Coordinates of C-alpha atoms in Angstrom, one line a residue:
Chain A
M1 CA 111.9 274.8 50.6
A2 CA 113.9 276.8 53.1
V3 CA 117.5 277.6 52.2
T4 CA 119.8 275.4 54.2
N5 CA 123.6 276.0 54.7
M6 CA 125.0 278.1 52.0
P7 CA 127.8 276.2 50.1
K8 CA 125.8 273.0 49.8
A9 CA 122.7 275.0 48.9
R10 CA 124.4 276.8 46.0
M11 CA 125.4 273.5 44.5
S12 CA 122.1 271.9 44.8
S13 CA 120.2 275.0 43.9
K14 CA 122.1 275.1 40.6
Q15 CA 121.1 271.5 40.0
R16 CA 117.6 272.2 41.1
R17 CA 117.4 275.1 38.7
Q18 CA 118.6 272.8 35.9
L19 CA 116.0 270.2 36.9
G20 CA 113.3 273.0 37.1
R21 CA 114.2 274.1 33.6
Y22 CA 113.8 270.6 32.3
S23 CA 110.5 270.2 34.1
A24 CA 109.3 273.4 32.5
Y25 CA 110.3 272.1 29.1
V26 CA 108.4 268.9 29.8
I27 CA 105.3 270.8 30.8
L28 CA 105.5 273.0 27.7
G29 CA 105.9 269.9 25.5
V30 CA 103.1 268.0 27.1
M31 CA 100.8 271.0 26.8
A32 CA 101.7 271.4 23.1
L33 CA 101.0 267.7 22.6
I34 CA 97.6 267.9 24.4
I35 CA 96.7 270.8 22.1
L36 CA 98.1 269.4 18.9
I37 CA 97.2 265.7 19.1
P38 CA 93.4 266.2 18.9
M39 CA 93.7 268.7 16.1
T40 CA 96.0 266.3 14.2
W41 CA 93.6 263.5 14.8
I42 CA 90.6 265.2 13.2
V43 CA 92.7 266.3 10.3
M44 CA 94.0 262.7 9.9
A45 CA 90.4 261.5 10.0
S46 CA 89.5 263.7 7.0
F47 CA 92.1 261.7 5.0
K48 CA 91.2 258.3 6.2
P49 CA 89.2 255.8 4.0
N50 CA 85.9 254.8 5.6
S51 CA 87.2 251.4 6.5
A52 CA 89.6 253.0 8.9
F53 CA 86.8 254.0 11.2
V54 CA 85.8 250.5 12.0
G55 CA 87.6 248.8 15.0
P56 CA 90.5 250.2 16.9
P57 CA 92.3 253.5 16.0
V58 CA 94.2 253.4 12.7
F59 CA 97.5 255.3 12.5
V60 CA 98.9 254.1 9.2
F61 CA 96.6 254.3 6.2
E62 CA 96.5 255.1 2.6
P63 CA 95.5 258.8 2.6
T64 CA 92.5 259.6 0.4
T65 CA 90.9 262.9 -0.6
E66 CA 87.6 261.3 -1.2
H67 CA 85.9 263.1 1.6
Y68 CA 87.0 266.5 0.3
R69 CA 86.0 265.6 -3.2
A70 CA 82.6 264.4 -2.0
M71 CA 82.2 267.7 -0.1
L72 CA 82.9 269.8 -3.2
R73 CA 80.3 267.8 -5.2
D74 CA 77.7 268.4 -2.5
G75 CA 75.5 271.3 -3.5
S76 CA 74.3 272.0 0.1
F77 CA 77.9 272.2 1.3
L78 CA 78.8 274.7 -1.4
L79 CA 75.8 276.8 -0.5
Y80 CA 76.7 276.7 3.2
A81 CA 80.3 277.5 2.5
T82 CA 79.3 280.5 0.4
N83 CA 77.0 281.7 3.2
S84 CA 79.8 281.4 5.7
I85 CA 82.2 283.3 3.5
I86 CA 79.8 286.1 2.6
V87 CA 78.4 286.6 6.1
T88 CA 81.9 286.6 7.7
I89 CA 83.5 289.0 5.2
V90 CA 80.7 291.5 5.1
S91 CA 80.2 291.6 8.9
T92 CA 83.9 291.9 9.4
V93 CA 84.4 294.8 7.0
V94 CA 81.3 296.7 8.3
S95 CA 82.0 296.1 12.0
V96 CA 85.7 297.1 11.8
T97 CA 84.8 300.2 9.8
L98 CA 82.2 301.3 12.3
A99 CA 84.4 300.4 15.2
A100 CA 87.3 302.3 13.8
L101 CA 85.3 305.5 13.3
G102 CA 83.7 305.1 16.8
A103 CA 87.1 304.4 18.4
Y104 CA 88.6 307.4 16.7
G105 CA 85.8 309.6 18.0
L106 CA 86.3 308.2 21.5
A107 CA 90.1 308.2 21.6
R108 CA 90.9 311.4 19.6
I109 CA 88.0 313.8 19.6
R110 CA 87.0 312.9 23.2
P111 CA 83.7 314.8 23.2
P112 CA 82.2 315.3 26.7
G113 CA 80.9 312.0 28.0
H114 CA 83.3 309.9 26.0
Q115 CA 84.3 307.9 29.1
G116 CA 80.7 307.0 29.8
L117 CA 80.2 305.9 26.2
G118 CA 83.4 303.8 26.4
L119 CA 82.1 302.1 29.5
A120 CA 78.7 301.5 27.8
I121 CA 80.5 299.8 24.9
V122 CA 82.5 297.6 27.3
T123 CA 79.3 296.7 29.1
M124 CA 77.8 295.5 25.8
R125 CA 80.5 292.9 25.6
M126 CA 79.2 291.3 28.8
L127 CA 75.9 290.5 27.2
P128 CA 75.6 286.7 26.4
P129 CA 74.5 286.1 22.8
I130 CA 72.5 283.0 23.8
A131 CA 70.3 285.2 25.9
L132 CA 69.5 287.5 22.9
V133 CA 68.8 284.9 20.2
V134 CA 65.1 284.2 20.9
P135 CA 64.0 287.8 20.6
L136 CA 66.2 288.2 17.5
F137 CA 64.6 285.1 16.0
M138 CA 61.1 286.6 16.6
V139 CA 62.1 289.9 15.2
A140 CA 63.6 288.2 12.1
I141 CA 60.4 286.2 11.6
R142 CA 58.3 289.4 11.8
L143 CA 60.6 291.3 9.4
G144 CA 60.7 288.3 7.0
V145 CA 64.5 288.1 7.1
Q146 CA 64.6 284.8 9.1
D147 CA 67.0 282.4 7.3
T148 CA 68.7 285.1 5.2
R149 CA 72.3 286.1 5.3
L150 CA 71.3 289.6 6.3
A151 CA 69.7 288.1 9.5
L152 CA 73.2 286.9 10.4
I153 CA 75.3 289.8 9.2
L154 CA 73.6 292.4 11.5
P155 CA 74.0 290.5 14.7
Y156 CA 77.6 289.6 13.9
I157 CA 78.4 293.3 13.3
A158 CA 76.8 294.3 16.6
L159 CA 78.5 291.5 18.5
S160 CA 82.0 292.3 17.2
I161 CA 81.8 296.1 17.7
P162 CA 82.4 296.2 21.5
L163 CA 85.7 294.3 21.4
A164 CA 86.8 296.0 18.2
T165 CA 86.0 299.5 19.4
W166 CA 87.7 298.9 22.7
M167 CA 90.9 297.5 21.2
L168 CA 91.1 300.2 18.5
Q169 CA 90.6 302.9 21.0
G170 CA 93.8 301.7 22.7
F171 CA 95.6 301.6 19.4
F172 CA 94.5 305.1 18.5
M173 CA 95.5 306.5 21.8
D174 CA 99.0 305.1 21.5
L175 CA 99.7 307.0 18.3
P176 CA 101.5 310.3 18.6
R177 CA 99.1 313.1 18.3
E178 CA 101.7 315.4 16.6
L179 CA 101.5 313.4 13.4
E180 CA 97.8 314.0 13.0
E181 CA 98.2 317.7 13.8
A182 CA 101.0 318.0 11.3
A183 CA 98.6 316.7 8.7
W184 CA 96.0 319.2 9.7
I185 CA 98.5 322.0 9.4
D186 CA 99.4 320.8 6.0
G187 CA 95.8 321.3 5.0
C188 CA 94.3 317.9 5.6
S189 CA 90.8 317.8 6.9
R190 CA 90.1 315.9 10.0
I191 CA 88.7 313.0 8.1
G192 CA 91.5 313.2 5.5
A193 CA 94.0 313.0 8.3
F194 CA 92.2 310.0 9.8
F195 CA 92.4 308.1 6.5
R196 CA 95.9 309.2 5.4
V197 CA 97.7 309.3 8.7
I198 CA 95.9 307.5 11.6
L199 CA 94.6 304.6 9.7
P200 CA 97.9 303.5 8.1
L201 CA 99.6 303.8 11.4
A202 CA 97.0 301.8 13.2
L203 CA 97.0 299.1 10.6
P204 CA 98.5 296.4 12.9
G205 CA 95.7 297.1 15.3
I206 CA 93.1 297.1 12.5
A207 CA 94.4 293.8 11.3
A208 CA 94.2 292.2 14.8
V209 CA 90.7 293.5 15.3
S210 CA 89.7 292.2 11.9
V211 CA 90.9 288.8 12.9
F212 CA 88.8 288.8 16.0
S213 CA 85.7 290.0 14.1
F214 CA 86.3 287.4 11.4
V215 CA 86.7 284.6 13.8
L216 CA 83.6 285.6 15.8
A217 CA 81.4 285.4 12.7
W218 CA 83.2 282.4 11.1
N219 CA 83.1 280.3 14.3
D220 CA 79.7 281.2 15.6
L221 CA 77.0 278.6 16.2
V222 CA 74.6 280.3 18.7
V223 CA 73.3 283.0 16.3
A224 CA 73.4 280.9 13.1
L225 CA 71.7 277.9 14.7
T226 CA 68.8 280.1 15.7
L227 CA 68.4 282.4 12.8
T228 CA 68.9 280.0 9.9
Q229 CA 67.2 276.9 8.7
F230 CA 67.8 276.0 5.1
D231 CA 69.1 278.8 2.9
A232 CA 71.4 280.8 5.1
V233 CA 72.9 277.8 7.1
T234 CA 76.6 278.3 7.8
L235 CA 79.4 275.7 8.1
P236 CA 79.3 275.4 11.9
V237 CA 75.5 274.8 11.9
F238 CA 76.0 272.2 9.1
A239 CA 78.7 270.5 11.2
S240 CA 76.7 270.6 14.4
R241 CA 73.8 268.8 12.8
A242 CA 75.7 265.5 12.7
R243 CA 74.4 264.5 16.1
T244 CA 73.5 260.8 16.1
E245 CA 76.2 258.5 17.2
E246 CA 75.7 255.7 14.7
G247 CA 76.1 256.5 11.1
I248 CA 78.3 259.5 11.6
N249 CA 80.5 259.8 8.5
W250 CA 83.6 260.8 10.4
G251 CA 85.7 261.1 7.3
G252 CA 83.3 263.7 5.9
L253 CA 82.8 265.4 9.3
G254 CA 86.5 265.5 9.7
A255 CA 87.0 267.2 6.4
L256 CA 84.3 269.8 7.3
T257 CA 85.9 270.4 10.7
T258 CA 89.3 270.8 9.2
L259 CA 87.9 273.4 6.7
I260 CA 86.2 275.3 9.6
M261 CA 89.5 275.3 11.5
I262 CA 91.8 276.4 8.6
P263 CA 91.1 280.2 8.6
A264 CA 91.4 280.5 12.4
V265 CA 94.7 278.5 12.4
A266 CA 96.1 280.5 9.5
F267 CA 95.3 283.8 11.0
T268 CA 96.7 282.8 14.3
I269 CA 100.0 281.8 12.8
V270 CA 100.3 284.9 10.5
M271 CA 99.1 287.4 13.1
R272 CA 100.3 285.8 16.3
R273 CA 102.2 288.9 17.5
F274 CA 99.2 291.1 17.1
I275 CA 96.8 288.6 18.6
V276 CA 98.9 288.1 21.7
G277 CA 99.3 291.9 22.0
G278 CA 95.6 292.4 21.5
L279 CA 94.6 289.8 24.0
A280 CA 97.0 290.9 26.6
G281 CA 96.1 294.5 26.0
S282 CA 92.4 293.9 26.2
A283 CA 92.4 291.4 28.9
V284 CA 95.1 292.6 31.3
K285 CA 95.5 296.3 30.7
G286 CA 91.9 296.9 29.8
Chain B
M1 CA 90.1 310.8 36.3
T2 CA 90.1 314.3 35.0
A3 CA 93.8 314.5 35.8
S4 CA 94.7 311.5 33.7
D5 CA 92.4 312.9 31.1
E6 CA 94.3 316.1 30.7
S7 CA 97.7 314.5 30.9
N8 CA 96.7 312.3 28.0
Q9 CA 96.1 315.2 25.8
S10 CA 98.9 316.8 23.9
P11 CA 100.1 320.4 24.6
S12 CA 98.3 322.0 21.7
V13 CA 95.0 320.6 22.7
D14 CA 95.5 321.6 26.2
R15 CA 96.1 325.1 25.0
T16 CA 92.9 325.0 23.0
A17 CA 91.0 323.6 26.0
T18 CA 92.2 326.2 28.4
A19 CA 91.6 328.8 25.7
V20 CA 88.0 327.6 25.4
A21 CA 87.7 327.6 29.1
T22 CA 88.7 331.2 29.3
A23 CA 86.6 332.1 26.3
K24 CA 83.6 330.6 28.1
S25 CA 84.3 332.5 31.3
D26 CA 84.7 335.9 29.8
N27 CA 82.6 335.4 26.8
G28 CA 85.3 336.7 24.5
G29 CA 85.5 334.4 21.6
G30 CA 87.7 336.5 19.4
S31 CA 91.1 336.2 21.0
F32 CA 94.1 335.3 18.8
D33 CA 94.9 331.6 18.6
P34 CA 97.8 330.4 16.5
T35 CA 96.6 326.8 16.6
A36 CA 93.2 327.5 15.1
I37 CA 93.3 325.7 11.8
H38 CA 89.7 325.9 10.8
K39 CA 87.9 329.1 10.0
G40 CA 85.4 330.5 12.5
S41 CA 85.7 331.1 16.2
R42 CA 87.4 328.5 18.4
S43 CA 84.4 327.6 20.5
S44 CA 82.3 326.8 17.5
W45 CA 85.2 324.8 16.1
F46 CA 85.1 322.8 19.3
A47 CA 81.4 322.4 19.2
R48 CA 81.6 321.2 15.6
T49 CA 84.4 318.8 16.4
N50 CA 82.4 317.4 19.4
R51 CA 79.4 316.9 17.2
F52 CA 81.5 315.1 14.7
G53 CA 82.8 312.9 17.5
Y54 CA 79.3 312.0 18.6
L55 CA 78.4 311.3 14.9
L56 CA 81.3 308.8 14.7
I57 CA 80.2 307.1 17.9
A58 CA 76.6 307.1 17.0
A59 CA 76.7 304.5 14.2
P60 CA 78.3 301.6 16.3
M61 CA 76.1 302.7 19.3
I62 CA 72.9 302.5 17.3
M63 CA 73.9 299.1 15.9
M64 CA 74.6 297.7 19.3
I65 CA 71.4 299.2 20.8
I66 CA 69.2 297.6 18.1
V67 CA 70.8 294.2 18.2
L68 CA 71.9 293.9 21.8
V69 CA 69.8 296.1 24.0
V70 CA 66.4 295.8 22.3
P71 CA 66.3 292.0 22.7
I72 CA 67.0 292.4 26.5
V73 CA 64.1 294.8 26.8
F74 CA 62.0 292.3 24.8
N75 CA 63.0 289.5 27.1
L76 CA 62.0 291.5 30.2
Y77 CA 58.6 292.1 28.6
A78 CA 58.1 288.6 27.3
S79 CA 59.0 287.1 30.7
T80 CA 55.7 288.4 32.1
F81 CA 53.6 286.6 29.5
S82 CA 52.6 283.0 28.8
W83 CA 53.9 283.2 25.3
R84 CA 53.9 280.4 22.8
L85 CA 56.4 280.7 19.9
F86 CA 53.7 279.9 17.3
G87 CA 49.9 280.1 17.5
R88 CA 47.9 281.6 20.2
E89 CA 48.1 285.2 21.6
P90 CA 50.4 285.9 24.5
V91 CA 48.6 286.1 27.9
F92 CA 49.8 288.4 30.6
V93 CA 50.8 286.3 33.7
G94 CA 52.8 288.8 35.8
L95 CA 55.6 287.2 37.7
D96 CA 54.3 283.6 37.3
N97 CA 57.2 282.5 35.0
W98 CA 59.7 284.0 37.4
I99 CA 58.1 282.2 40.3
T100 CA 58.1 278.9 38.4
V101 CA 61.8 279.2 37.5
L102 CA 62.8 279.9 41.1
Q103 CA 60.5 277.3 42.7
D104 CA 59.9 274.4 40.4
P105 CA 62.5 271.6 41.2
R106 CA 63.1 271.1 37.5
W107 CA 64.4 274.7 37.0
R108 CA 66.1 274.8 40.3
A109 CA 68.0 271.7 39.3
S110 CA 69.0 273.4 36.0
L111 CA 70.2 276.5 37.8
S112 CA 72.3 274.6 40.3
R113 CA 73.7 272.5 37.5
T114 CA 74.8 275.7 35.8
A115 CA 76.3 276.9 39.0
I116 CA 78.2 273.7 39.5
F117 CA 79.4 273.8 35.8
V118 CA 80.6 277.5 36.2
V119 CA 82.4 276.9 39.5
S120 CA 84.1 273.7 38.3
T121 CA 85.1 274.9 34.9
V122 CA 86.4 278.2 36.1
T123 CA 88.3 276.7 39.0
V124 CA 89.9 274.0 36.9
Q125 CA 90.9 276.6 34.3
V126 CA 92.3 279.3 36.5
V127 CA 94.0 276.9 38.9
T128 CA 95.6 274.8 36.2
G129 CA 96.4 277.9 34.1
F130 CA 98.0 279.7 37.0
W131 CA 100.0 276.7 38.1
I132 CA 101.4 276.0 34.6
A133 CA 102.2 279.7 34.1
Y134 CA 104.0 279.8 37.4
I135 CA 106.2 276.8 36.6
L136 CA 107.0 278.3 33.2
Y137 CA 107.7 281.7 34.7
K138 CA 110.1 280.3 37.3
H139 CA 112.2 278.5 34.8
L140 CA 111.9 280.1 31.4
N141 CA 112.2 283.6 30.1
R142 CA 109.8 283.3 27.2
I143 CA 107.5 280.7 25.6
G144 CA 108.5 281.8 22.1
L145 CA 107.0 280.0 19.2
L146 CA 104.9 277.8 21.4
S147 CA 102.6 280.7 22.1
V148 CA 101.2 280.2 18.6
I149 CA 100.2 276.7 19.6
F150 CA 98.7 278.0 22.9
L151 CA 96.5 280.4 20.9
L152 CA 95.1 277.7 18.6
P153 CA 92.5 276.1 20.9
M154 CA 90.7 279.4 21.7
M155 CA 90.9 280.7 18.1
I156 CA 89.3 277.7 16.5
S157 CA 85.5 277.3 16.5
E158 CA 84.0 275.7 19.6
V159 CA 82.1 273.5 17.1
A160 CA 85.4 272.3 15.6
A161 CA 86.8 271.7 19.1
A162 CA 83.8 269.8 20.3
L163 CA 83.5 267.7 17.2
T164 CA 87.2 266.9 17.4
W165 CA 86.8 265.7 21.0
R166 CA 83.7 263.8 20.1
L167 CA 85.7 261.8 17.6
I168 CA 88.4 261.2 20.3
V169 CA 86.1 260.0 23.1
S170 CA 83.0 258.4 21.5
G171 CA 82.8 254.7 20.9
S172 CA 84.5 251.8 22.7
N173 CA 87.3 251.9 20.0
S174 CA 87.9 255.7 20.3
L175 CA 91.4 257.1 20.6
L176 CA 91.0 257.9 24.3
N177 CA 89.7 254.4 25.2
W178 CA 92.4 252.8 23.1
A179 CA 95.1 254.9 24.9
I180 CA 93.8 254.2 28.5
G181 CA 93.7 250.5 27.5
F182 CA 97.5 250.6 27.8
L183 CA 97.2 251.7 31.4
G184 CA 94.9 248.8 32.0
I185 CA 91.8 250.9 32.4
E186 CA 88.7 249.6 30.6
A187 CA 86.9 251.6 28.0
Q188 CA 84.5 254.2 29.3
Q189 CA 81.5 255.9 27.8
W190 CA 82.8 259.4 28.0
L191 CA 79.6 260.9 26.8
G192 CA 77.5 258.6 28.9
P193 CA 75.6 259.3 32.1
S194 CA 78.6 259.0 34.5
W195 CA 81.2 260.9 32.5
A196 CA 79.4 263.4 30.3
F197 CA 79.6 266.3 32.7
I198 CA 83.3 265.8 33.4
T199 CA 84.0 265.4 29.7
V200 CA 82.3 268.7 28.9
V201 CA 84.3 270.5 31.6
A202 CA 87.5 268.9 30.3
V203 CA 86.9 270.0 26.7
D204 CA 86.1 273.5 27.9
A205 CA 89.4 273.4 29.8
W206 CA 91.2 272.3 26.7
Q207 CA 90.0 275.3 24.8
N208 CA 90.7 277.9 27.5
V209 CA 93.5 276.8 29.8
P210 CA 96.3 277.8 27.3
F211 CA 94.8 281.2 27.1
V212 CA 94.9 281.6 30.9
V213 CA 98.5 280.4 30.8
L214 CA 99.4 283.0 28.3
I215 CA 97.8 285.9 30.2
M216 CA 99.1 284.8 33.6
F217 CA 102.6 284.2 32.1
A218 CA 102.6 287.7 30.7
A219 CA 101.4 289.2 34.0
M220 CA 104.1 287.3 35.9
Q221 CA 106.8 288.5 33.6
A222 CA 105.6 292.1 34.3
M223 CA 106.2 291.5 38.0
P224 CA 109.3 293.1 39.7
T225 CA 111.6 290.1 40.0
D226 CA 113.5 291.4 43.0
V227 CA 110.6 291.0 45.4
L228 CA 110.3 287.3 44.7
E229 CA 114.1 286.9 45.0
A230 CA 114.2 288.8 48.3
A231 CA 111.4 286.6 49.7
E232 CA 113.3 283.5 48.7
L233 CA 116.5 284.7 50.4
D234 CA 114.4 285.4 53.5
G235 CA 113.3 281.8 53.4
A236 CA 109.7 282.3 52.5
S237 CA 107.9 279.0 52.1
G238 CA 106.1 278.1 48.9
F239 CA 102.7 278.9 50.4
S240 CA 103.6 282.2 51.9
K241 CA 105.3 283.3 48.7
L242 CA 102.1 282.5 46.9
R243 CA 99.8 284.1 49.5
Y244 CA 101.7 287.2 50.3
I245 CA 103.7 288.0 47.2
L246 CA 102.4 286.4 44.1
M247 CA 98.7 286.9 44.8
P248 CA 98.8 290.6 45.6
L249 CA 101.1 291.3 42.7
L250 CA 99.1 289.3 40.2
Q251 CA 95.7 290.2 41.6
P252 CA 94.6 292.5 38.8
A253 CA 95.4 290.0 36.1
L254 CA 94.0 287.1 38.1
L255 CA 90.8 288.9 38.7
V256 CA 90.4 289.8 35.0
V257 CA 90.9 286.2 34.0
L258 CA 88.5 285.0 36.7
L259 CA 85.8 287.4 35.8
F260 CA 86.2 286.8 32.1
R261 CA 86.2 283.0 32.4
T262 CA 83.1 283.2 34.6
I263 CA 81.2 285.4 32.2
F264 CA 82.0 283.0 29.4
A265 CA 81.2 279.9 31.5
I266 CA 77.8 281.3 32.3
R267 CA 76.9 281.6 28.6
A268 CA 78.3 278.1 27.7
F269 CA 76.3 276.6 24.9
T270 CA 78.2 275.6 21.8
T271 CA 80.6 273.0 23.2
I272 CA 77.9 271.3 25.2
W273 CA 75.4 271.4 22.4
V274 CA 77.8 269.7 20.0
L275 CA 79.2 267.2 22.5
T276 CA 76.0 266.1 24.3
G277 CA 73.1 268.3 23.3
G278 CA 72.5 268.7 27.0
G279 CA 72.2 265.0 27.6
P280 CA 72.3 262.2 28.5
G281 CA 69.0 262.9 30.3
D282 CA 69.6 266.5 31.5
R283 CA 73.0 265.8 32.9
T284 CA 74.8 268.6 30.9
A285 CA 71.8 270.9 30.4
V286 CA 73.1 274.2 31.6
I287 CA 71.0 277.4 31.4
G288 CA 72.3 278.2 27.9
I289 CA 71.0 274.9 26.6
D290 CA 67.7 275.3 28.4
I291 CA 67.1 278.8 26.9
Y292 CA 67.4 277.2 23.4
R293 CA 65.4 274.1 24.1
V294 CA 62.6 275.8 26.0
A295 CA 62.2 278.3 23.1
F296 CA 62.6 276.0 20.2
S297 CA 61.5 272.6 21.5
N298 CA 58.9 273.5 24.0
F299 CA 58.0 276.8 22.2
N300 CA 57.7 278.5 25.6
V301 CA 59.0 282.0 24.9
G302 CA 58.0 283.4 28.3
M303 CA 60.0 280.9 30.2
S304 CA 63.0 281.2 27.9
A305 CA 62.9 284.9 28.5
V306 CA 63.1 284.5 32.2
L307 CA 66.1 282.2 31.9
S308 CA 67.7 284.7 29.5
M309 CA 67.1 287.6 31.8
L310 CA 68.7 285.6 34.7
M311 CA 71.8 285.0 32.6
V312 CA 72.0 288.6 31.5
V313 CA 71.6 290.0 35.0
I314 CA 74.3 287.6 36.5
S315 CA 76.7 288.4 33.6
L316 CA 76.2 292.1 34.1
I317 CA 76.7 292.0 37.8
I318 CA 80.0 290.2 37.2
G319 CA 80.8 292.5 34.3
I320 CA 80.3 295.6 36.4
G321 CA 82.8 294.3 38.9
Y322 CA 85.2 294.0 36.0
I323 CA 84.5 297.5 34.7
R324 CA 84.9 299.0 38.1
M325 CA 88.4 297.5 38.1
L326 CA 89.1 298.9 34.7
T327 CA 88.1 302.4 35.7
R328 CA 90.1 302.2 38.9
E329 CA 93.3 300.9 37.3
P330 CA 94.5 304.0 35.4
L331 CA 94.5 306.0 38.7
S332 CA 96.8 303.6 40.5

């Protein structure tokens, strides 16, 4: 696309820019559709009567909440949902707390060797969970915690800590040091200054990190599939068990899938600024 | 590294640090220091603070060592045993499992299938993501609200994404088959023998391409615009712009995306498990699927440990490349 003679080029380049802008809008629109149509389709499925799953796709139908009502009457669903909620919340709270303290130590106290420790934490993030689950399963059996919520909570804490520590370290380092020092001079202890000054200022960071930890535990299949069987089964495991093609109750499975998606979608919308920042910060800047 | 270290610290800490340095050198701990807040000598304050720092880092560290490092050591150990999940005692077999994995055609097929999956899924994602990001960058200043939509696929559970796509592709009356019917294409078995692998790669792309677009778009916006404009004025062709200007400028971001996508493609499990379970036959059985099936269907812990170790080692090699980039970056 070499520039030809100037006056003509200026005209056509303006037109070309206009055209380019439209093509960019088209691409954006197509991408948004490719993302949203499948998600809409599964949500629609959850409101369709069973008769709508026979024959060609149905777009117009009498919406029904029967699949959701059936789910709420199903005792095993209620147990699995409770498991998911407890496991996710406990592991998020613990991992973010531990990560915040560790990140504060690394970013603010900076004891000798803090860089090596930071790198060790980043390295932990490279470890693939699927390569750890068989040993974890055997340990859980031996300790008698297999198929309990505890057996899920501990791995989720450990798996969230690397990213959480790494992100929070960045947030803590960005805060002006003078504020904390002012608190010390006013008689705050180190830990008091952490809770009263640093933590409130790092709240956006804490929130973003919490979302990532929450989503990690809430979405996980790998660990839960291995470490649970009956009592501690979580919603993704429950959903993944519908594996035979015939006889899939797509209405019910659609409702379950929708429920699994809701927290992640809600967090993404509410926290979008922090998530983009966190992702960009952790992925590009490091 | 030390230079950036010191410059990151605020003046008062620098003062304490140099004060401690001099205190160490002349052994005189009792000099006057206006910034000393806590009682006791400065060097002991420092030692106490450092100890406190280690204490804070210890909790997350211990947690990670127990859950993440111990299993790896266990895998290394178990890989040298003929080890059944239940029943008889493990028997030491040395490197037999390793030799089997690297020689037996069945495992070699599985490893090369994984390699093909990783290369194709990463290539598709990075190339598409880069291309879309570039078009957007050239013509728009910001993505705005749409960035929320772009975040959704990677934030929702892989289980949800895979189930959603299973609903869309499975059956002759599925949404996708219905839609291509308008183009005159006959219904395909998207999870059948000839398409399953491609479908799996496509669903993985659906979840991750938007993320690549967001990251690359952000990186492109951080580029100095005048370089590109100057090149355009000098009549640089599309290819040479890409090769000599965009690539070097975007190299750090591109490498990060590439390494990250590779690490996550190597550990692929959930999407494939829910879509195909590794089938039909073994057509989508990548190493992650094999680790699970070998341990929990064949009850062969030793073999699954070998596969796990291979995955860990390859991930770490790639990860160390990434970490080396991270540690180099602050200096540039």
